Short mmCIF file of C-alpha atoms in Angstrom, two decimals:
data_model
loop_
_atom_site.label_atom_id
_atom_site.label_comp_id
_atom_site.label_asym_id
_atom_site.label_seq_id
_atom_site.Cartn_x
_atom_site.Cartn_y
_atom_site.Cartn_z
CA UNK A 26 0.00 0.00 0.00
CA UNK A 27 1.33 3.40 -1.00
CA UNK A 28 0.63 5.88 1.76
CA UNK A 29 -1.17 9.11 1.08
CA UNK A 30 0.47 12.37 2.12
CA UNK A 31 -0.66 12.91 4.80
CA UNK A 32 -1.96 9.50 5.85
CA UNK A 33 -5.73 9.31 6.26
CA UNK A 34 -6.82 8.25 9.75
CA UNK A 35 -10.17 6.86 10.88
CA UNK A 36 -11.18 6.29 14.50
CA UNK A 37 -13.32 3.46 15.81
CA UNK A 38 -14.26 4.50 19.32
CA UNK A 39 -14.90 8.11 20.31
CA UNK A 40 -14.82 7.78 24.09
CA UNK A 41 -12.76 9.47 26.77
CA UNK A 42 -9.29 8.56 25.45
CA UNK A 43 -10.10 9.87 21.97
CA UNK A 44 -9.82 13.41 23.31
CA UNK A 45 -6.06 13.14 23.78
CA UNK A 46 -5.47 11.42 20.44
CA UNK A 47 -7.52 13.95 18.49
CA UNK A 48 -5.89 16.92 20.17
CA UNK A 49 -2.39 15.61 19.44
CA UNK A 50 -2.91 14.21 15.94
CA UNK A 51 -4.17 17.60 14.80
CA UNK A 52 -0.63 18.89 15.46
CA UNK A 53 1.13 16.12 13.51
CA UNK A 54 1.34 16.92 9.77
CA UNK A 55 2.17 13.35 8.75
CA UNK A 56 -1.45 12.33 9.39
CA UNK A 57 -4.97 13.66 8.84
CA UNK A 58 -8.06 12.44 10.72
CA UNK A 59 -10.85 12.11 8.16
CA UNK A 60 -13.65 10.31 10.04
CA UNK A 61 -14.68 9.28 13.55
CA UNK A 62 -16.79 6.18 14.11
CA UNK A 63 -18.57 4.82 17.15
CA UNK A 64 -21.51 2.56 17.94
CA UNK A 65 -22.93 5.74 19.44
CA UNK A 66 -22.95 7.87 16.30
CA UNK A 67 -24.05 10.96 18.22
CA UNK A 68 -20.94 10.69 20.37
CA UNK A 69 -18.78 10.35 17.28
CA UNK A 70 -20.43 13.41 15.73
CA UNK A 71 -19.96 15.47 18.89
CA UNK A 72 -16.23 14.65 18.96
CA UNK A 73 -15.91 15.31 15.24
CA UNK A 74 -17.55 18.72 15.58
CA UNK A 75 -15.37 19.59 18.56
CA UNK A 76 -12.12 18.70 16.80
CA UNK A 77 -12.93 19.85 13.27
CA UNK A 78 -13.15 16.37 11.74
CA UNK A 79 -15.26 16.46 8.59
CA UNK A 80 -17.07 13.13 8.92
CA UNK A 81 -18.59 10.90 11.60
CA UNK A 82 -20.54 7.69 11.45
CA UNK A 83 -20.58 4.02 12.32
CA UNK A 84 -17.53 1.73 12.59
CA UNK A 85 -18.56 0.16 9.28
CA UNK A 86 -18.43 3.56 7.60
CA UNK A 87 -14.90 4.09 8.92
CA UNK A 88 -13.79 0.73 7.52
CA UNK A 89 -15.35 1.47 4.14
CA UNK A 90 -13.99 4.99 3.82
CA UNK A 91 -11.68 5.23 0.77
CA UNK A 92 -9.43 7.87 2.34
CA UNK A 93 -8.74 5.89 5.54
CA UNK A 94 -5.44 4.05 5.40
CA UNK A 95 -4.94 3.57 9.14
CA UNK A 96 -7.59 2.80 11.76
CA UNK A 97 -7.15 3.93 15.36
CA UNK A 98 -8.90 1.32 17.49
CA UNK A 99 -10.12 2.83 20.77
CA UNK A 100 -12.73 0.23 21.66
CA UNK A 101 -12.88 -1.69 24.95
CA UNK A 102 -10.13 -4.31 25.51
CA UNK A 103 -12.44 -7.28 24.89
CA UNK A 104 -13.14 -5.94 21.37
CA UNK A 105 -9.59 -4.97 20.41
CA UNK A 106 -8.71 -8.06 18.37
CA UNK A 107 -12.10 -8.27 16.63
CA UNK A 108 -12.04 -4.62 15.54
CA UNK A 109 -8.36 -4.70 14.58
CA UNK A 110 -8.99 -7.78 12.41
CA UNK A 111 -11.91 -6.02 10.72
CA UNK A 112 -9.63 -3.11 9.91
CA UNK A 113 -6.97 -5.40 8.47
CA UNK A 114 -9.53 -7.20 6.33
CA UNK A 115 -10.64 -3.81 5.04
CA UNK A 116 -7.05 -3.18 3.91
CA UNK A 117 -6.13 -0.70 6.67
CA UNK A 118 -3.11 -0.53 8.95
CA UNK A 119 -4.05 -0.55 12.66
CA UNK A 120 -3.08 1.37 15.74
CA UNK A 121 -4.84 -0.04 18.81
CA UNK A 122 -5.05 1.10 22.37
CA UNK A 123 -3.53 -1.35 24.82
CA UNK A 124 -3.73 -4.21 25.41
CA UNK A 125 -3.42 -5.84 22.00
CA UNK A 126 -6.10 -8.31 23.12
CA UNK A 127 -7.17 -10.34 26.11
CA UNK A 128 -5.85 -13.78 25.10
CA UNK A 129 -2.65 -14.98 23.45
CA UNK A 130 -4.16 -17.10 20.67
CA UNK A 131 -6.29 -14.36 19.16
CA UNK A 132 -3.52 -11.77 19.51
CA UNK A 133 -1.09 -14.06 17.71
CA UNK A 134 -3.71 -14.67 15.02
CA UNK A 135 -4.07 -10.92 14.57
CA UNK A 136 -0.34 -10.44 13.97
CA UNK A 137 -0.20 -13.45 11.64
CA UNK A 138 -3.06 -12.05 9.56
CA UNK A 139 -1.35 -8.65 9.37
CA UNK A 140 1.80 -10.34 8.05
CA UNK A 141 -0.25 -12.23 5.44
CA UNK A 142 -1.83 -8.99 4.25
CA UNK A 143 1.36 -6.93 4.37
CA UNK A 144 -0.14 -4.51 6.89
CA UNK A 145 1.15 -3.03 10.15
CA UNK A 146 -0.21 -3.34 13.69
CA UNK A 147 0.94 -0.81 16.28
CA UNK A 148 -0.11 -0.96 19.91
CA UNK A 149 -0.13 1.58 22.73
CA UNK A 150 1.46 2.66 24.93
CA UNK A 151 3.59 5.08 22.97
CA UNK A 152 4.55 6.92 26.15
CA UNK A 153 7.72 4.80 26.05
CA UNK A 154 8.70 6.78 22.94
CA UNK A 155 8.46 10.10 24.77
CA UNK A 156 11.26 12.27 26.06
CA UNK A 157 11.09 11.01 29.64
CA UNK A 158 11.44 7.25 29.21
CA UNK A 159 13.72 7.51 26.17
CA UNK A 160 16.14 9.77 28.06
CA UNK A 161 16.15 7.24 30.88
CA UNK A 162 16.94 4.38 28.50
CA UNK A 163 19.78 6.37 26.96
CA UNK A 164 21.17 7.12 30.42
CA UNK A 165 21.19 3.42 31.28
CA UNK A 166 22.99 2.57 28.04
CA UNK A 167 25.56 5.31 28.77
CA UNK A 168 26.36 3.54 32.03
CA UNK A 169 24.98 6.20 34.37
CA UNK A 170 24.05 3.48 36.90
CA UNK A 171 26.66 0.93 35.86
CA UNK A 172 25.38 -2.58 35.16
CA UNK A 173 21.59 -2.80 35.63
CA UNK A 174 20.53 -5.09 38.46
CA UNK A 175 16.84 -4.59 39.17
CA UNK A 176 13.87 -2.29 39.35
CA UNK A 177 10.91 -1.22 41.44
CA UNK A 178 7.65 0.13 40.03
CA UNK A 179 4.56 1.33 41.88
CA UNK A 180 1.12 2.33 40.61
CA UNK A 181 -1.45 2.60 43.39
CA UNK A 182 -4.47 4.76 44.18
CA UNK A 183 -8.17 4.32 44.93
CA UNK A 184 -9.25 3.46 41.40
CA UNK A 185 -10.62 4.92 38.14
CA UNK A 186 -14.22 4.71 39.35
CA UNK A 187 -13.37 7.98 41.10
CA UNK A 188 -13.31 9.90 37.82
CA UNK A 189 -14.55 7.75 34.93
CA UNK A 190 -18.27 8.12 34.09
CA UNK A 191 -18.47 4.58 32.64
CA UNK A 192 -15.82 2.55 34.49
CA UNK A 193 -17.30 -0.96 34.35
CA UNK A 194 -15.06 -2.15 31.50
CA UNK A 195 -12.00 -1.31 33.58
CA UNK A 196 -13.05 -3.87 36.21
CA UNK A 197 -13.98 -6.60 33.72
CA UNK A 198 -11.81 -9.50 32.45
CA UNK A 199 -9.04 -8.12 30.29
CA UNK A 200 -8.75 -5.00 32.40
CA UNK A 201 -8.06 -4.28 36.08
CA UNK A 202 -4.92 -2.42 37.20
CA UNK A 203 -2.58 -4.99 35.63
CA UNK A 204 -4.13 -5.02 32.15
CA UNK A 205 -5.05 -1.32 32.16
CA UNK A 206 -1.90 0.21 33.68
CA UNK A 207 0.52 -2.71 33.42
CA UNK A 208 1.41 -2.03 29.77
CA UNK A 209 3.00 1.32 30.70
CA UNK A 210 5.22 -0.15 33.41
CA UNK A 211 5.95 -3.54 31.83
CA UNK A 212 6.80 -2.01 28.45
CA UNK A 213 9.24 0.33 30.19
CA UNK A 214 10.79 -2.53 32.17
CA UNK A 215 11.21 -4.61 29.00
CA UNK A 216 12.77 -1.63 27.23
CA UNK A 217 15.23 -1.12 30.10
CA UNK A 218 15.98 -4.67 31.24
CA UNK A 219 15.08 -6.94 28.32
CA UNK A 220 12.39 -9.53 27.78
CA UNK A 221 10.45 -10.98 30.71
CA UNK A 222 11.31 -14.57 31.53
CA UNK A 223 9.19 -15.44 34.57
CA UNK A 224 6.67 -13.86 36.95
CA UNK A 225 5.34 -14.68 40.40
CA UNK A 226 2.32 -12.76 41.67
CA UNK A 227 -0.27 -12.47 44.42
CA UNK A 228 -3.49 -10.51 44.17
CA UNK A 229 -6.73 -9.70 45.94
CA UNK A 230 -10.17 -8.25 45.15
CA UNK A 231 -11.07 -6.40 48.36
CA UNK A 232 -14.22 -4.81 46.86
CA UNK A 233 -16.42 -7.17 44.86
CA UNK A 234 -18.67 -4.28 43.81
CA UNK A 235 -17.93 -0.64 43.06
CA UNK A 236 -20.05 2.49 42.71
CA UNK A 237 -19.80 5.06 39.92
CA UNK A 238 -18.85 8.39 41.47
CA UNK A 239 -19.28 10.90 38.61
CA UNK A 240 -21.46 11.63 35.61
CA UNK A 241 -25.09 10.90 34.80
CA UNK A 242 -24.83 7.39 36.28
CA UNK A 243 -23.32 8.37 39.62
CA UNK A 244 -24.55 6.07 42.36
CA UNK A 245 -24.91 2.97 40.14
CA UNK A 246 -23.09 -0.14 41.33
CA UNK A 247 -21.30 -2.74 39.21
CA UNK A 248 -19.39 -5.99 39.85
CA UNK A 249 -15.60 -6.30 40.06
CA UNK A 250 -14.38 -9.39 38.19
CA UNK A 251 -10.58 -8.99 38.41
CA UNK A 252 -7.88 -8.67 41.08
CA UNK A 253 -7.48 -5.00 41.95
CA UNK A 254 -4.53 -5.20 44.39
CA UNK A 255 -1.53 -7.04 42.90
CA UNK A 256 2.16 -7.52 43.78
CA UNK A 257 4.52 -9.11 41.22
CA UNK A 258 8.09 -10.36 41.18
CA UNK A 259 9.47 -10.26 37.63
CA UNK A 260 12.57 -11.91 36.21
CA UNK A 261 13.96 -10.22 33.07
CA UNK A 262 16.95 -10.82 30.82
CA UNK A 263 19.03 -8.10 32.50
CA UNK A 264 17.68 -8.02 36.03
CA UNK A 265 14.76 -8.52 38.39
CA UNK A 266 11.87 -6.24 39.32
CA UNK A 267 9.08 -5.93 41.84
CA UNK A 268 5.88 -4.16 40.87
CA UNK A 269 2.70 -3.07 42.63
CA UNK A 270 -0.56 -2.45 40.76
CA UNK A 271 -3.44 -1.38 42.98
CA UNK A 272 -6.80 0.37 42.78
CA UNK A 273 -7.42 -0.17 46.49
CA UNK A 274 -5.12 2.20 48.31
CA UNK A 275 -5.96 5.58 49.80
CA UNK A 276 -2.32 6.64 49.53
CA UNK A 277 -1.68 7.60 45.92
CA UNK A 278 1.73 6.62 44.56
CA UNK A 279 1.96 6.37 40.79
CA UNK A 280 4.54 6.81 38.10
CA UNK A 281 7.30 5.26 40.19
CA UNK A 282 9.96 3.52 38.09
CA UNK A 283 13.36 3.07 39.75
CA UNK A 284 16.13 1.18 37.95
CA UNK A 285 19.06 0.14 40.13
CA UNK A 286 22.52 -0.73 38.89
CA UNK A 287 25.98 -1.50 40.21
CA UNK A 288 26.81 2.22 40.54
CA UNK A 289 23.52 3.97 41.26
CA UNK A 290 19.74 4.15 40.97
CA UNK A 291 17.86 6.00 38.23
CA UNK A 292 14.36 7.42 38.67
CA UNK A 293 12.61 7.35 35.30
CA UNK A 294 9.63 9.69 34.74
CA UNK A 295 6.07 8.36 34.96
CA UNK A 296 5.67 5.81 32.11
CA UNK A 297 2.07 6.97 31.68
CA UNK A 298 3.42 10.39 30.69
CA UNK A 299 5.74 11.64 27.96
CA UNK A 300 8.05 13.80 30.06
CA UNK A 301 9.20 14.41 33.61
CA UNK A 302 12.25 14.66 35.84
CA UNK A 303 15.04 12.15 35.35
CA UNK A 304 17.26 11.71 38.41
CA UNK A 305 20.12 9.53 39.61
CA UNK A 306 21.51 8.81 43.07
CA UNK A 307 24.65 7.02 44.17
CA UNK A 308 25.92 5.63 47.46
CA UNK A 309 27.53 8.39 49.53
CA UNK A 310 30.20 8.32 52.20
CA UNK A 311 27.58 8.00 54.94
CA UNK A 312 25.32 5.06 54.13
CA UNK A 313 22.93 6.17 56.92
CA UNK A 314 22.20 9.51 55.25
CA UNK A 315 19.42 10.04 52.72
CA UNK A 316 20.72 9.71 49.18
CA UNK A 317 21.05 12.92 47.19
CA UNK A 318 19.32 12.97 43.83
CA UNK A 319 21.01 14.61 40.85
CA UNK A 320 19.20 15.74 37.72
CA UNK A 321 20.01 13.91 34.49
CA UNK A 322 19.44 15.85 31.27
CA UNK A 323 16.45 14.85 29.15
CA UNK A 324 16.46 15.34 25.40
CA UNK A 325 14.25 14.72 22.41
CA UNK A 326 10.67 15.59 21.55
CA UNK A 327 8.13 15.33 24.36
CA UNK A 328 5.28 14.23 22.11
CA UNK A 329 1.91 12.97 23.29
CA UNK A 330 -0.52 10.14 22.63
CA UNK A 331 -0.29 9.50 18.92
CA UNK A 332 3.49 9.74 18.45
CA UNK A 333 3.52 5.97 18.05
CA UNK A 334 1.22 6.43 15.04
CA UNK A 335 3.64 8.97 13.55
CA UNK A 336 6.57 6.60 14.13
CA UNK A 337 4.60 3.79 12.48
CA UNK A 338 3.66 5.71 9.33
CA UNK A 339 7.25 6.96 9.00
CA UNK A 340 8.51 3.39 9.47
CA UNK A 341 6.23 2.21 6.66
CA UNK A 342 7.60 4.92 4.37
CA UNK A 343 11.21 4.12 5.35
CA UNK A 344 10.82 0.34 5.22
CA UNK A 345 11.90 -0.21 8.83
CA UNK A 346 10.17 -1.79 11.87
CA UNK A 347 8.03 0.55 13.95
CA UNK A 348 8.80 0.73 17.63
CA UNK A 349 5.47 0.26 19.45
CA UNK A 350 5.00 -3.03 17.66
CA UNK A 351 2.48 -5.81 17.89
CA UNK A 352 5.28 -8.18 18.87
CA UNK A 353 6.22 -6.03 21.86
CA UNK A 354 2.57 -5.77 22.85
CA UNK A 355 2.12 -9.53 22.52
CA UNK A 356 5.05 -10.14 24.88
CA UNK A 357 3.61 -7.70 27.42
CA UNK A 358 0.18 -9.34 27.06
CA UNK A 359 1.71 -12.75 27.76
CA UNK A 360 3.36 -11.29 30.87
CA UNK A 361 0.03 -9.90 32.11
CA UNK A 362 -1.75 -13.18 31.47
CA UNK A 363 1.09 -14.96 33.29
CA UNK A 364 0.60 -12.59 36.26
CA UNK A 365 -3.10 -13.47 36.30
CA UNK A 366 -2.30 -17.19 36.11
CA UNK A 367 0.23 -16.91 38.92
CA UNK A 368 -2.36 -15.20 41.12
CA UNK A 369 -4.85 -18.00 40.45
CA UNK A 370 -2.44 -20.92 40.87
CA UNK A 371 -0.04 -19.56 43.46
CA UNK A 372 2.85 -20.70 41.26
CA UNK A 373 5.52 -18.88 39.20
CA UNK A 374 4.82 -18.82 35.45
CA UNK A 375 7.49 -18.91 32.74
CA UNK A 376 6.84 -17.00 29.53
CA UNK A 377 7.16 -18.62 26.10
CA UNK A 378 7.76 -15.46 24.07
CA UNK A 379 10.63 -13.04 23.86
CA UNK A 380 11.13 -9.74 22.06
CA UNK A 381 14.01 -7.84 20.52
CA UNK A 382 15.25 -4.66 22.15
CA UNK A 383 13.55 -1.49 20.92
CA UNK A 384 15.68 0.73 18.68
CA UNK A 385 16.07 4.06 20.54
CA UNK A 386 14.16 7.07 19.24
CA UNK A 387 16.41 9.60 17.52
CA UNK A 388 16.85 12.75 19.60
CA UNK A 389 15.84 14.86 16.60
CA UNK A 390 12.55 13.01 16.12
CA UNK A 391 9.80 15.64 15.97
CA UNK A 392 6.20 14.59 15.28
CA UNK A 393 5.14 18.22 14.79
CA UNK A 394 7.43 18.61 11.76
CA UNK A 395 6.38 16.88 8.56
CA UNK A 396 8.34 13.88 7.32
CA UNK A 397 10.30 14.52 4.15
CA UNK A 398 7.81 12.40 2.18
CA UNK A 399 5.03 14.77 3.24
CA UNK A 400 7.09 17.88 2.53
CA UNK A 401 8.01 16.68 -0.97
#
């Protein structure tokens, strides 16, 4: 498929997360959003009007649109594979919100079908391509902390039912704090410490029902079908990690990613964001004193949700692999499913898959400046 200049984008799903994508993609000249689709056509039209998108309609109309070359799949996790496959069969490349799917077999089938059709599948999160995480990865490779040893990550607060007007899908199978937030942290860990080999996890579901707190449905209750308080030990190619994922704690601690090495510890910015402070600390003369944190320079474009789409369309033009790939997402999905299995069985689980290290983002990468193919 020869890409248009700019590449025509169609959305399937016009819910809460579409706001960030639409705001950012409007600033990226490599792409042009031509239609929004949703089962709720009125919602799609409202978002289209708000963001200056010319057309809105049903998902089928997005798939049939002749100017759409790439579909952004923002449906619920349980529908990700089905909708992504529909887009592939319609001859479109796909960018999907995380996770790639909710089971390994269908996710593998999706990637196999994309290969058969010569199409690309990109999967969020693309926060790992932002200035914050990328600067951290470069610092590790420069030896700022010596040889990597291990990591600690924490994501805990009282849960998305505090702010989401329709939160049920986040507490259904295929979601929960591990499947919803895990991709940010696990993708960063894989990028820093290599593929995941084995996990061991424990989890609880302290609240079997939750109540919607905001919006027109405030006060409605719904069931919780997944563990919402989880601790994981993770073995990776280049180290070990311990991670907490919780929607059951009053004390909010999120965005914590600490990578320790033989010569220091690096604090990487929140992997759910595209920028932040990057700091390192080393052992001082007095081991009893609090460690002093030193700033490490960050560099490169900050970006925002949608930079993974820009990287993917540029990769197609340049004939190279894109970074937020289906293969990376499949490995992270297997890790999350392994965490779930370990919680259920009480046993460690070894992963079958592996993944190649991500090629670092060039420091001069700028999604707000048109690719040379678009400028030509």
